[in-house]
mmCIF file with all atom_site columns, C-alpha atoms in Angstrom:
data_model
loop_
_atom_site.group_PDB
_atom_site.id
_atom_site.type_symbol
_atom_site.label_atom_id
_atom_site.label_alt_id
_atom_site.label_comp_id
_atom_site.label_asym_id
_atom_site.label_entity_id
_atom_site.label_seq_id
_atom_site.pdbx_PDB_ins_code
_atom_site.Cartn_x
_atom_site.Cartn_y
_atom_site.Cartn_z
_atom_site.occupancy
_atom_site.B_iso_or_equiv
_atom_site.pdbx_formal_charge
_atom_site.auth_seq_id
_atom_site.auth_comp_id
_atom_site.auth_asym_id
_atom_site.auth_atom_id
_atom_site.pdbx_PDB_model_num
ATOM 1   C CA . UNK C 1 1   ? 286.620 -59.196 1.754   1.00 46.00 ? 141 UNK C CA 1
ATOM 2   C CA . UNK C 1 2   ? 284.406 -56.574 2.487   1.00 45.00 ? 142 UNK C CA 1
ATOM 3   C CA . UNK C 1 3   ? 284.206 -54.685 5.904   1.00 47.00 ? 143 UNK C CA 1
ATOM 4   C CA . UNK C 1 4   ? 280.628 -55.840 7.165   1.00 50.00 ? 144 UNK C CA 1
ATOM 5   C CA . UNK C 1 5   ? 280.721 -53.102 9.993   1.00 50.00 ? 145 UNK C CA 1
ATOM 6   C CA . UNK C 1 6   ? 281.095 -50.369 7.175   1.00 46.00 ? 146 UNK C CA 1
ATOM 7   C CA . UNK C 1 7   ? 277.228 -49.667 6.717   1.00 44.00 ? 147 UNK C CA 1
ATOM 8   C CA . UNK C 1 8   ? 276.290 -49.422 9.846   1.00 45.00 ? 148 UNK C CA 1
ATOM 9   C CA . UNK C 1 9   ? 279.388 -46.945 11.050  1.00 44.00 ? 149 UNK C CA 1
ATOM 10  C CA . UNK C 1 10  ? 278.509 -44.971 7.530   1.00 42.00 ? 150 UNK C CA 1
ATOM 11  C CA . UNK C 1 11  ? 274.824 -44.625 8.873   1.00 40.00 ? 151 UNK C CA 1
ATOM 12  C CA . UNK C 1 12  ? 275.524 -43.489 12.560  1.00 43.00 ? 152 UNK C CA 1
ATOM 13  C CA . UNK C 1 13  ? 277.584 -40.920 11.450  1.00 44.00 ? 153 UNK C CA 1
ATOM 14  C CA . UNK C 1 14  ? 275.339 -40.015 8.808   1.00 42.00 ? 154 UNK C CA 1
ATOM 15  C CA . UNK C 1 15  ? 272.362 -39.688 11.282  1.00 43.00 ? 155 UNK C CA 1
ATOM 16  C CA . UNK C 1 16  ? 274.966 -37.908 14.019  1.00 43.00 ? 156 UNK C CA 1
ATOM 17  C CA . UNK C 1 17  ? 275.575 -35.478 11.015  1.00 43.00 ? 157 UNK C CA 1
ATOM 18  C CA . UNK C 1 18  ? 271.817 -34.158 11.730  1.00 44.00 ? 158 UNK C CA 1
ATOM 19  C CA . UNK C 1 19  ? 271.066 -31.214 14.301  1.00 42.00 ? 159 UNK C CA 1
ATOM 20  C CA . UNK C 1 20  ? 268.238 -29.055 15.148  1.00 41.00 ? 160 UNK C CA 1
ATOM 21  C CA . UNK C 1 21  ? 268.622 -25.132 14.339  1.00 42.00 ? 161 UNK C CA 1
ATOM 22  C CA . UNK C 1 22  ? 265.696 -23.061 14.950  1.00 46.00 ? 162 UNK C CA 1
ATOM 23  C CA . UNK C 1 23  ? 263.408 -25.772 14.366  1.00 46.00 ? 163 UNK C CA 1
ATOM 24  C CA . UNK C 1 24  ? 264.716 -26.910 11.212  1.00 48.00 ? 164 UNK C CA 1
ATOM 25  C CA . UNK C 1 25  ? 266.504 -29.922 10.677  1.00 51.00 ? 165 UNK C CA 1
ATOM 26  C CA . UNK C 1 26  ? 270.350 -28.920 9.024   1.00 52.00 ? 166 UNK C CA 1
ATOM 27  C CA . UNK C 1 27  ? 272.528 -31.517 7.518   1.00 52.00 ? 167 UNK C CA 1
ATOM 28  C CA . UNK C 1 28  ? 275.995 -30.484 9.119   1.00 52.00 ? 168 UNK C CA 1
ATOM 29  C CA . UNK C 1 29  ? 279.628 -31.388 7.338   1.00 50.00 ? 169 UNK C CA 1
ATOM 30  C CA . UNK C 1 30  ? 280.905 -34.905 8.383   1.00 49.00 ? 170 UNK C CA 1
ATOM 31  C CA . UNK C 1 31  ? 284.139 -35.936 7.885   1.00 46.00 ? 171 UNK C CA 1
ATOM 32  C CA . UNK C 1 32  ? 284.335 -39.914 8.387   1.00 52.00 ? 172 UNK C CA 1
ATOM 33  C CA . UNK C 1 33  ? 283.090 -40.741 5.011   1.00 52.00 ? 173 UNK C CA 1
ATOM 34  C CA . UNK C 1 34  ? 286.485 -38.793 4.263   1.00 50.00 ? 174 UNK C CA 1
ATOM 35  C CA . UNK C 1 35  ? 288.678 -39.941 7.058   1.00 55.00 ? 175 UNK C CA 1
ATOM 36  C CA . UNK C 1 36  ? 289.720 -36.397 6.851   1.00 54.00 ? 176 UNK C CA 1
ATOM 37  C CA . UNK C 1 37  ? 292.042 -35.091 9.663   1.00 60.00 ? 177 UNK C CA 1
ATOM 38  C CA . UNK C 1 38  ? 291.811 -31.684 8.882   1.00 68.00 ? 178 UNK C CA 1
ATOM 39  C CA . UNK C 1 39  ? 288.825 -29.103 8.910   1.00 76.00 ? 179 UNK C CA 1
ATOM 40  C CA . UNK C 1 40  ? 286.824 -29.350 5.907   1.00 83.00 ? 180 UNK C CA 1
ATOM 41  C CA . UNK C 1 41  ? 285.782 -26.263 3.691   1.00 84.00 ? 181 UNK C CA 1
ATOM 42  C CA . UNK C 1 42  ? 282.805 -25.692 1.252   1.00 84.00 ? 182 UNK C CA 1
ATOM 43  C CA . UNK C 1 43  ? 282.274 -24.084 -1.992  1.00 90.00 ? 183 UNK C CA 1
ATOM 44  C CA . UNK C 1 44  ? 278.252 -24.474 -2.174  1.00 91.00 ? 184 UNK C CA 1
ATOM 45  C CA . UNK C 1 45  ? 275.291 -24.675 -0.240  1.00 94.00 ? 185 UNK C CA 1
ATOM 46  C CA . UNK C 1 46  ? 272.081 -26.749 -0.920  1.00 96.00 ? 186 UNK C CA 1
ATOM 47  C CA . UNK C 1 47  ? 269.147 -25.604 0.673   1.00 97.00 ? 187 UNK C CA 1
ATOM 48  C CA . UNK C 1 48  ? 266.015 -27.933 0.349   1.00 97.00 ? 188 UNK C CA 1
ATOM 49  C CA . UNK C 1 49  ? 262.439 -26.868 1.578   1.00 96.00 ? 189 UNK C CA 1
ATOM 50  C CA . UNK C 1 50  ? 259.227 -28.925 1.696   1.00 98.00 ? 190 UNK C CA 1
ATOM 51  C CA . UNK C 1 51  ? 255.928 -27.033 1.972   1.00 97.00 ? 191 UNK C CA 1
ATOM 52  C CA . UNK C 1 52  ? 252.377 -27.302 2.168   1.00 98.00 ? 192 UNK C CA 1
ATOM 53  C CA . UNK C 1 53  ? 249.512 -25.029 1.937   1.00 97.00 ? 193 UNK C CA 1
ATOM 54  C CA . UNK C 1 54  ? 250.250 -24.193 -1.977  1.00 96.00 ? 194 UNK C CA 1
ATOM 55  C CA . UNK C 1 55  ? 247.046 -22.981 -3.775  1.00 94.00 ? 195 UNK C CA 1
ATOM 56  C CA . UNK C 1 56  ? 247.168 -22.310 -7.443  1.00 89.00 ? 196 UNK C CA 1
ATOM 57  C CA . UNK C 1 57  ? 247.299 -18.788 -8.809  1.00 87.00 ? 197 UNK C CA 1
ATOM 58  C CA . UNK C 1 58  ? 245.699 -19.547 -11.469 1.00 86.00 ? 198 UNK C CA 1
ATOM 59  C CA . UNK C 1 59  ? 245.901 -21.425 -15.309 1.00 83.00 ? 199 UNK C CA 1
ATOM 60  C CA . UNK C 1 60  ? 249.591 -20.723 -15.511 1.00 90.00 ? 200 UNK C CA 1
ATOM 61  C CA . UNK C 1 61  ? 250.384 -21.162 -12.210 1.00 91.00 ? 201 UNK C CA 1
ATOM 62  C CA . UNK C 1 62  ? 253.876 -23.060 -13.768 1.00 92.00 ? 202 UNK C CA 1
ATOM 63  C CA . UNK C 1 63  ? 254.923 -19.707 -15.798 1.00 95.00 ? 203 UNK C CA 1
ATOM 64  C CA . UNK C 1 64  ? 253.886 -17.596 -12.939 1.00 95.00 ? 204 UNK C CA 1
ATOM 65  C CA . UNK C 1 65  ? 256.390 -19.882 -10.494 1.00 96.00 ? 205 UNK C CA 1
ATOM 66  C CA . UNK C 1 66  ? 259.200 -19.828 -13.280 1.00 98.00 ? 206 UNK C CA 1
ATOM 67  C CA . UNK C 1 67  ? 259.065 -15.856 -12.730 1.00 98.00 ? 207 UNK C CA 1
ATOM 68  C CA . UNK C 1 68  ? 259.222 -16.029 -9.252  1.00 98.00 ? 208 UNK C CA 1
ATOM 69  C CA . UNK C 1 69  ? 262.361 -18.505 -9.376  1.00 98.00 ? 209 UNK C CA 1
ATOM 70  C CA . UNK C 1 70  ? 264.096 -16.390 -12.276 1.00 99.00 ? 210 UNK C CA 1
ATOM 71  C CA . UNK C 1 71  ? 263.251 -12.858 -10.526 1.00 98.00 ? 211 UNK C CA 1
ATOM 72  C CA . UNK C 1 72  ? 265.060 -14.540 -6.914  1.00 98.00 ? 212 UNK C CA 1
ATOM 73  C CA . UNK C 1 73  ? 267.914 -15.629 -9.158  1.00 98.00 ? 213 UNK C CA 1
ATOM 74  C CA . UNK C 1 74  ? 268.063 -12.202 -11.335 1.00 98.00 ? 214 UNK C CA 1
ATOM 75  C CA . UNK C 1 75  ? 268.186 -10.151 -7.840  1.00 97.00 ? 215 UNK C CA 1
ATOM 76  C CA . UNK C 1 76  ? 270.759 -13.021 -6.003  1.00 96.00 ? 216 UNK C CA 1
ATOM 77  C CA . UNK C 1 77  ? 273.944 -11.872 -8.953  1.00 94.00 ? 217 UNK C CA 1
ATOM 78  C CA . UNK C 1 78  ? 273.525 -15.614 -9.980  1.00 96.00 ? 218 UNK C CA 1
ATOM 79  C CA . UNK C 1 79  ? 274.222 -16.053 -13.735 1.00 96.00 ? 219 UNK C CA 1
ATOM 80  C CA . UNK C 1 80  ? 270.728 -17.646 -15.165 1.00 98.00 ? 220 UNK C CA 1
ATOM 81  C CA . UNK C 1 81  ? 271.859 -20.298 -17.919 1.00 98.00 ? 221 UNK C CA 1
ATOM 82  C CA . UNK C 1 82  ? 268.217 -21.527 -18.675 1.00 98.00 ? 222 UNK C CA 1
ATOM 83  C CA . UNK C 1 83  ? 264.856 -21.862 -17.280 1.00 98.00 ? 223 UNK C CA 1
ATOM 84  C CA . UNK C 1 84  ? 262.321 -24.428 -18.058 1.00 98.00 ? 224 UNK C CA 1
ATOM 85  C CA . UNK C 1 85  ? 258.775 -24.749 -16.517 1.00 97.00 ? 225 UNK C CA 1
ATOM 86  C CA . UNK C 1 86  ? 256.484 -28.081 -17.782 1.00 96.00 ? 226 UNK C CA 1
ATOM 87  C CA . UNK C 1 87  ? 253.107 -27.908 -15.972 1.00 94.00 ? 227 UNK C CA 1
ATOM 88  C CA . UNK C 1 88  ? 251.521 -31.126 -15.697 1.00 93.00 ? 228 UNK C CA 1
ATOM 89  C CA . UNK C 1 89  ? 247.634 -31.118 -16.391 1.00 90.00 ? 229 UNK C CA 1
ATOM 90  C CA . UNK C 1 90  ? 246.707 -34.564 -14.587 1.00 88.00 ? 230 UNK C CA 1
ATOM 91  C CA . UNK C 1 91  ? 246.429 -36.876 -17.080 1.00 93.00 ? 231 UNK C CA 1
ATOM 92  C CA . UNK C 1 92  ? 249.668 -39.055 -16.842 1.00 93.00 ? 232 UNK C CA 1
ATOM 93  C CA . UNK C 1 93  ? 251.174 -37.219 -13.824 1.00 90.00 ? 233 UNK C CA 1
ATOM 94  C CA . UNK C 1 94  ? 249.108 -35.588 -10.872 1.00 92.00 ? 234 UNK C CA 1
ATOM 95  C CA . UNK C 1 95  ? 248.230 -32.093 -11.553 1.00 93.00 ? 235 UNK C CA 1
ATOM 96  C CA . UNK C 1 96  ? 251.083 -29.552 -10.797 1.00 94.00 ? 236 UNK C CA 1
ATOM 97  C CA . UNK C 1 97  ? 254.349 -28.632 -12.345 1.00 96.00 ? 237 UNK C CA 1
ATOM 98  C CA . UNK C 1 98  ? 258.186 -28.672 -12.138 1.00 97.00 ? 238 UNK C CA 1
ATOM 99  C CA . UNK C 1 99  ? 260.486 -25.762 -12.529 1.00 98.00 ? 239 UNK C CA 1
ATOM 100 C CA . UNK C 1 100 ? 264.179 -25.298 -13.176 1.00 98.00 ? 240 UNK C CA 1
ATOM 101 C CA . UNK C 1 101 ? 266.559 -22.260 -13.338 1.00 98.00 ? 241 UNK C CA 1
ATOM 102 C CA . UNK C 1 102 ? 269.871 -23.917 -14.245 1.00 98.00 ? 242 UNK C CA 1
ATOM 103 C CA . UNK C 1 103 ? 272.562 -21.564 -13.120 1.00 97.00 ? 243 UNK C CA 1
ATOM 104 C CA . UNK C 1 104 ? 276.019 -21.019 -13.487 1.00 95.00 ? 244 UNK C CA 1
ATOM 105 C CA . UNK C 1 105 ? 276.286 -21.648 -10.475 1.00 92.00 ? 245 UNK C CA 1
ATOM 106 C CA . UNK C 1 106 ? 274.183 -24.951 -9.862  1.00 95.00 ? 246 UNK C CA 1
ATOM 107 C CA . UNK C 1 107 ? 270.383 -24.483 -10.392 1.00 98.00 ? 247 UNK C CA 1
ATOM 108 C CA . UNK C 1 108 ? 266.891 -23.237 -8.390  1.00 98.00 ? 248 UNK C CA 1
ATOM 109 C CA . UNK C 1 109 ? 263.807 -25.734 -8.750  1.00 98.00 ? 249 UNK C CA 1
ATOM 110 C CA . UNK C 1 110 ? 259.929 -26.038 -7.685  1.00 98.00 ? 250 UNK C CA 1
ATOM 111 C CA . UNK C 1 111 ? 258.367 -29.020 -7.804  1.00 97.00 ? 251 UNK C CA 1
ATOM 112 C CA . UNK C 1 112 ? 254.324 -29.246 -7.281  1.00 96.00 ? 252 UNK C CA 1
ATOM 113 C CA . UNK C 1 113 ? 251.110 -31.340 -6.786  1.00 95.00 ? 253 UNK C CA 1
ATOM 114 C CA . UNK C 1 114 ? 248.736 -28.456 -7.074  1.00 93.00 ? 254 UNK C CA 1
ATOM 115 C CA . UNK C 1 115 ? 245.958 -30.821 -6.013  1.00 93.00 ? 255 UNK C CA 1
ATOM 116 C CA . UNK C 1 116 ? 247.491 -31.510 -3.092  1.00 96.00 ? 256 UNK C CA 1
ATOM 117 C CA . UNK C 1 117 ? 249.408 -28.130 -2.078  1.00 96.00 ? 257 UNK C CA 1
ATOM 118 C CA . UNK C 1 118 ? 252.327 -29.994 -1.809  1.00 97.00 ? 258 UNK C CA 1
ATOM 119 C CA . UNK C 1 119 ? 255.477 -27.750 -3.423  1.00 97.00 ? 259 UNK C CA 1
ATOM 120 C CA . UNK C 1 120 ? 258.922 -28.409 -2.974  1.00 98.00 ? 260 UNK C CA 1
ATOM 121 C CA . UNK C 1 121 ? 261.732 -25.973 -3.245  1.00 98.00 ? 261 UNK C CA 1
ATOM 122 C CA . UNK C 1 122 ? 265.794 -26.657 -4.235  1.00 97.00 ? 262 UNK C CA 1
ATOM 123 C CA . UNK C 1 123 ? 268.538 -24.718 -4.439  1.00 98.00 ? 263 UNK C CA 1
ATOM 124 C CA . UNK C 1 124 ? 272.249 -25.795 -5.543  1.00 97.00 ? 264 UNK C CA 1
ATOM 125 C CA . UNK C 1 125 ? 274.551 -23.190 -5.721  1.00 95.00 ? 265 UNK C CA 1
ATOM 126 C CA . UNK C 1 126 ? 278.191 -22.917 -5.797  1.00 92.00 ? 266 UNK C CA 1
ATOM 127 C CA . UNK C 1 127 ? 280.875 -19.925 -4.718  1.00 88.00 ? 267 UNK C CA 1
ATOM 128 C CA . UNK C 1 128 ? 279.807 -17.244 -3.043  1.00 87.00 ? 268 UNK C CA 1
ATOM 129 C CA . UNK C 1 129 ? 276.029 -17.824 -4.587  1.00 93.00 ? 269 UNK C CA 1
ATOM 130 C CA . UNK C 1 130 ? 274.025 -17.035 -1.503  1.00 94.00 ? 270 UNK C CA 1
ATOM 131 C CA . UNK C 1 131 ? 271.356 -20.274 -1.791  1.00 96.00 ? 271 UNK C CA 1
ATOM 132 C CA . UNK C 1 132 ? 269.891 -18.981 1.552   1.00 96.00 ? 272 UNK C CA 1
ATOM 133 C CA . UNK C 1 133 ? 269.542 -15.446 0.340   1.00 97.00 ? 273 UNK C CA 1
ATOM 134 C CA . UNK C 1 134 ? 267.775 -16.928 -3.054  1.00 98.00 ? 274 UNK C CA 1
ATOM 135 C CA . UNK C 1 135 ? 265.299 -19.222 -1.228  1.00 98.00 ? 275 UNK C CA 1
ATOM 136 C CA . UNK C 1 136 ? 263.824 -16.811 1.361   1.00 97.00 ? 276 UNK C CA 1
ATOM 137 C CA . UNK C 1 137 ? 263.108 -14.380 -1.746  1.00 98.00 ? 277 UNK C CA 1
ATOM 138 C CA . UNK C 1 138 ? 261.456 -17.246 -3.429  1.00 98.00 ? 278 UNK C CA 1
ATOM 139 C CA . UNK C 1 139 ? 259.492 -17.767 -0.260  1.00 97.00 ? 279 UNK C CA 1
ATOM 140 C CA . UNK C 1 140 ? 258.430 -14.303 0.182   1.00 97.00 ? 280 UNK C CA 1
ATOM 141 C CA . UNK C 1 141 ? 257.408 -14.325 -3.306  1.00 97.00 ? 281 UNK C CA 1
ATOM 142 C CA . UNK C 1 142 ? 255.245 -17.502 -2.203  1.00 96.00 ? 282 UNK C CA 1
ATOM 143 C CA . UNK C 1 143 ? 254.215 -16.154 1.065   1.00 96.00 ? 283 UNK C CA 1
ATOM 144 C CA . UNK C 1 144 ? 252.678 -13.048 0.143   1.00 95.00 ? 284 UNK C CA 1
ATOM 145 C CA . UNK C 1 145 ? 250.339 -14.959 -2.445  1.00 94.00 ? 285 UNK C CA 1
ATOM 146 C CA . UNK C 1 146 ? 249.997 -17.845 0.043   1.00 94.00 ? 286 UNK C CA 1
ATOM 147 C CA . UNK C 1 147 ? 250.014 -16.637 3.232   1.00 95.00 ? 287 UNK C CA 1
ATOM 148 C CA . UNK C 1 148 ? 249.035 -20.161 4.797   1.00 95.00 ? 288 UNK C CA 1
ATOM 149 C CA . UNK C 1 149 ? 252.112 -21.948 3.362   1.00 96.00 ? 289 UNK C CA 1
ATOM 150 C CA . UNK C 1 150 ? 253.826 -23.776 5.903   1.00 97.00 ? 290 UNK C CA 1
ATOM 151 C CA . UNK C 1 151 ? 257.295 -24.859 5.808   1.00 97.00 ? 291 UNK C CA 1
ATOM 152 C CA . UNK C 1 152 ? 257.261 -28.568 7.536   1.00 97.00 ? 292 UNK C CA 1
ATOM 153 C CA . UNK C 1 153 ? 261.183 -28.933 6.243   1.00 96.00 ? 293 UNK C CA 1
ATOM 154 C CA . UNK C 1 154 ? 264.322 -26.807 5.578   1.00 96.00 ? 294 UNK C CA 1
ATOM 155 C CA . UNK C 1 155 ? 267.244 -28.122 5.498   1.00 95.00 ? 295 UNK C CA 1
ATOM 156 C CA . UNK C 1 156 ? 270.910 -26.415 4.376   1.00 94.00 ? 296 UNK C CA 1
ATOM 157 C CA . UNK C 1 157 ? 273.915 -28.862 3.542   1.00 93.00 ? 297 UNK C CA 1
ATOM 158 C CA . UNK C 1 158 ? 277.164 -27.399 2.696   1.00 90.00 ? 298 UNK C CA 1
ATOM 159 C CA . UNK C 1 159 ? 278.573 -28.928 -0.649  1.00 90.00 ? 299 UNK C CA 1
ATOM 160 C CA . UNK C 1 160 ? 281.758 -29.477 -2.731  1.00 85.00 ? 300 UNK C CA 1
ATOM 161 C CA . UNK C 1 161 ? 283.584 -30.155 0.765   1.00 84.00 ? 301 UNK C CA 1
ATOM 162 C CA . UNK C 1 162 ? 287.303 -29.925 0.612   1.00 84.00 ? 302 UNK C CA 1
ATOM 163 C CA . UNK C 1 163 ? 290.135 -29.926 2.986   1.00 87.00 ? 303 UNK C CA 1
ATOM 164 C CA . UNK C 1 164 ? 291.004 -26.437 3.259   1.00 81.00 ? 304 UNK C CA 1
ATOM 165 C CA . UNK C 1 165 ? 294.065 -25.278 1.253   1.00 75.00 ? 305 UNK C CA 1
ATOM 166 C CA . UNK C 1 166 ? 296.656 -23.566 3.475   1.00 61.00 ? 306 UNK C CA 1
#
């Protein structure tokens, strides 16, 4: 029979699991989805950022944001598997484009509605990948084009959680 309490004990420790750094919202490591006893270590890092304020540079404004991602992952040591850009012209999807470096590590994405100014920024690494590190370059990058950009969300979740080995 299933435990009918399980939800609800799943969400308030899911929602506990949030706090307030700096004015952005972090997802902190939880461990009752684990029952884990012990302290939990990770081996990655997502880091998630939602922003407004994004103007177009231009035409090719989805090649010019695929250099931008692969230059932040060139200068980060991550090992760049592939990178893909497809720019959306309006027609079935809203004007804007989505951007993927897939690294050895994990990957590095932008996702945009240019007619909107609505871009989104992840970043999935793994190891001693610096995701932080990679996402402020990419947001300098952005910033110094787009210097009314606001960041409305950032939030940094440590992944691959394990108990640590002794």
């Amino acid at each position: 029979m299933p435990n009918k309490g399980a939800a609800p004990l799943f969400l308030a420790k899911l929602s506990a699991a949030w706090a307030t750094t700096d004015g952005f919202k972090s997802i902190l490591p939880f461990r009752g989805a684990l029952n884990a006893k012990e302290p939990l270590a990770s081996h990655g890092q997502h880091v998630v950022l939602d922003l407004t304020g994004y103007v177009s540079p231009g035409p090719e404004e989805g090649a010019w944001v695929l250099n931008v991602l692969r230059d932040a992952v060139a200068r980060s040591g991550a090992r760049e598997v592939h990178a893909h850009v497809e720019s959306f012209d309006g027609v079935i999807s809203p004007p804007g484009f989505a951007a993927v470096v897939l690294l050895d590590e994990s990957h590095l994405s932008a996702h945009c509605y240019s007619d909107r100014g609505w871009l989104a920024i992840d970043c999935f690494t793994c190891g001693g990948t610096n995701a932080e590190g990679i996402v402020e370059d990419v947001l300098n990058a952005f910033t110094s084009e787009m210097p009314d950009l606001v960041v409305h969300q950032r939030a940094v979740m440590n992944r691959f959680l394990h108990p640590e080995e002794g």
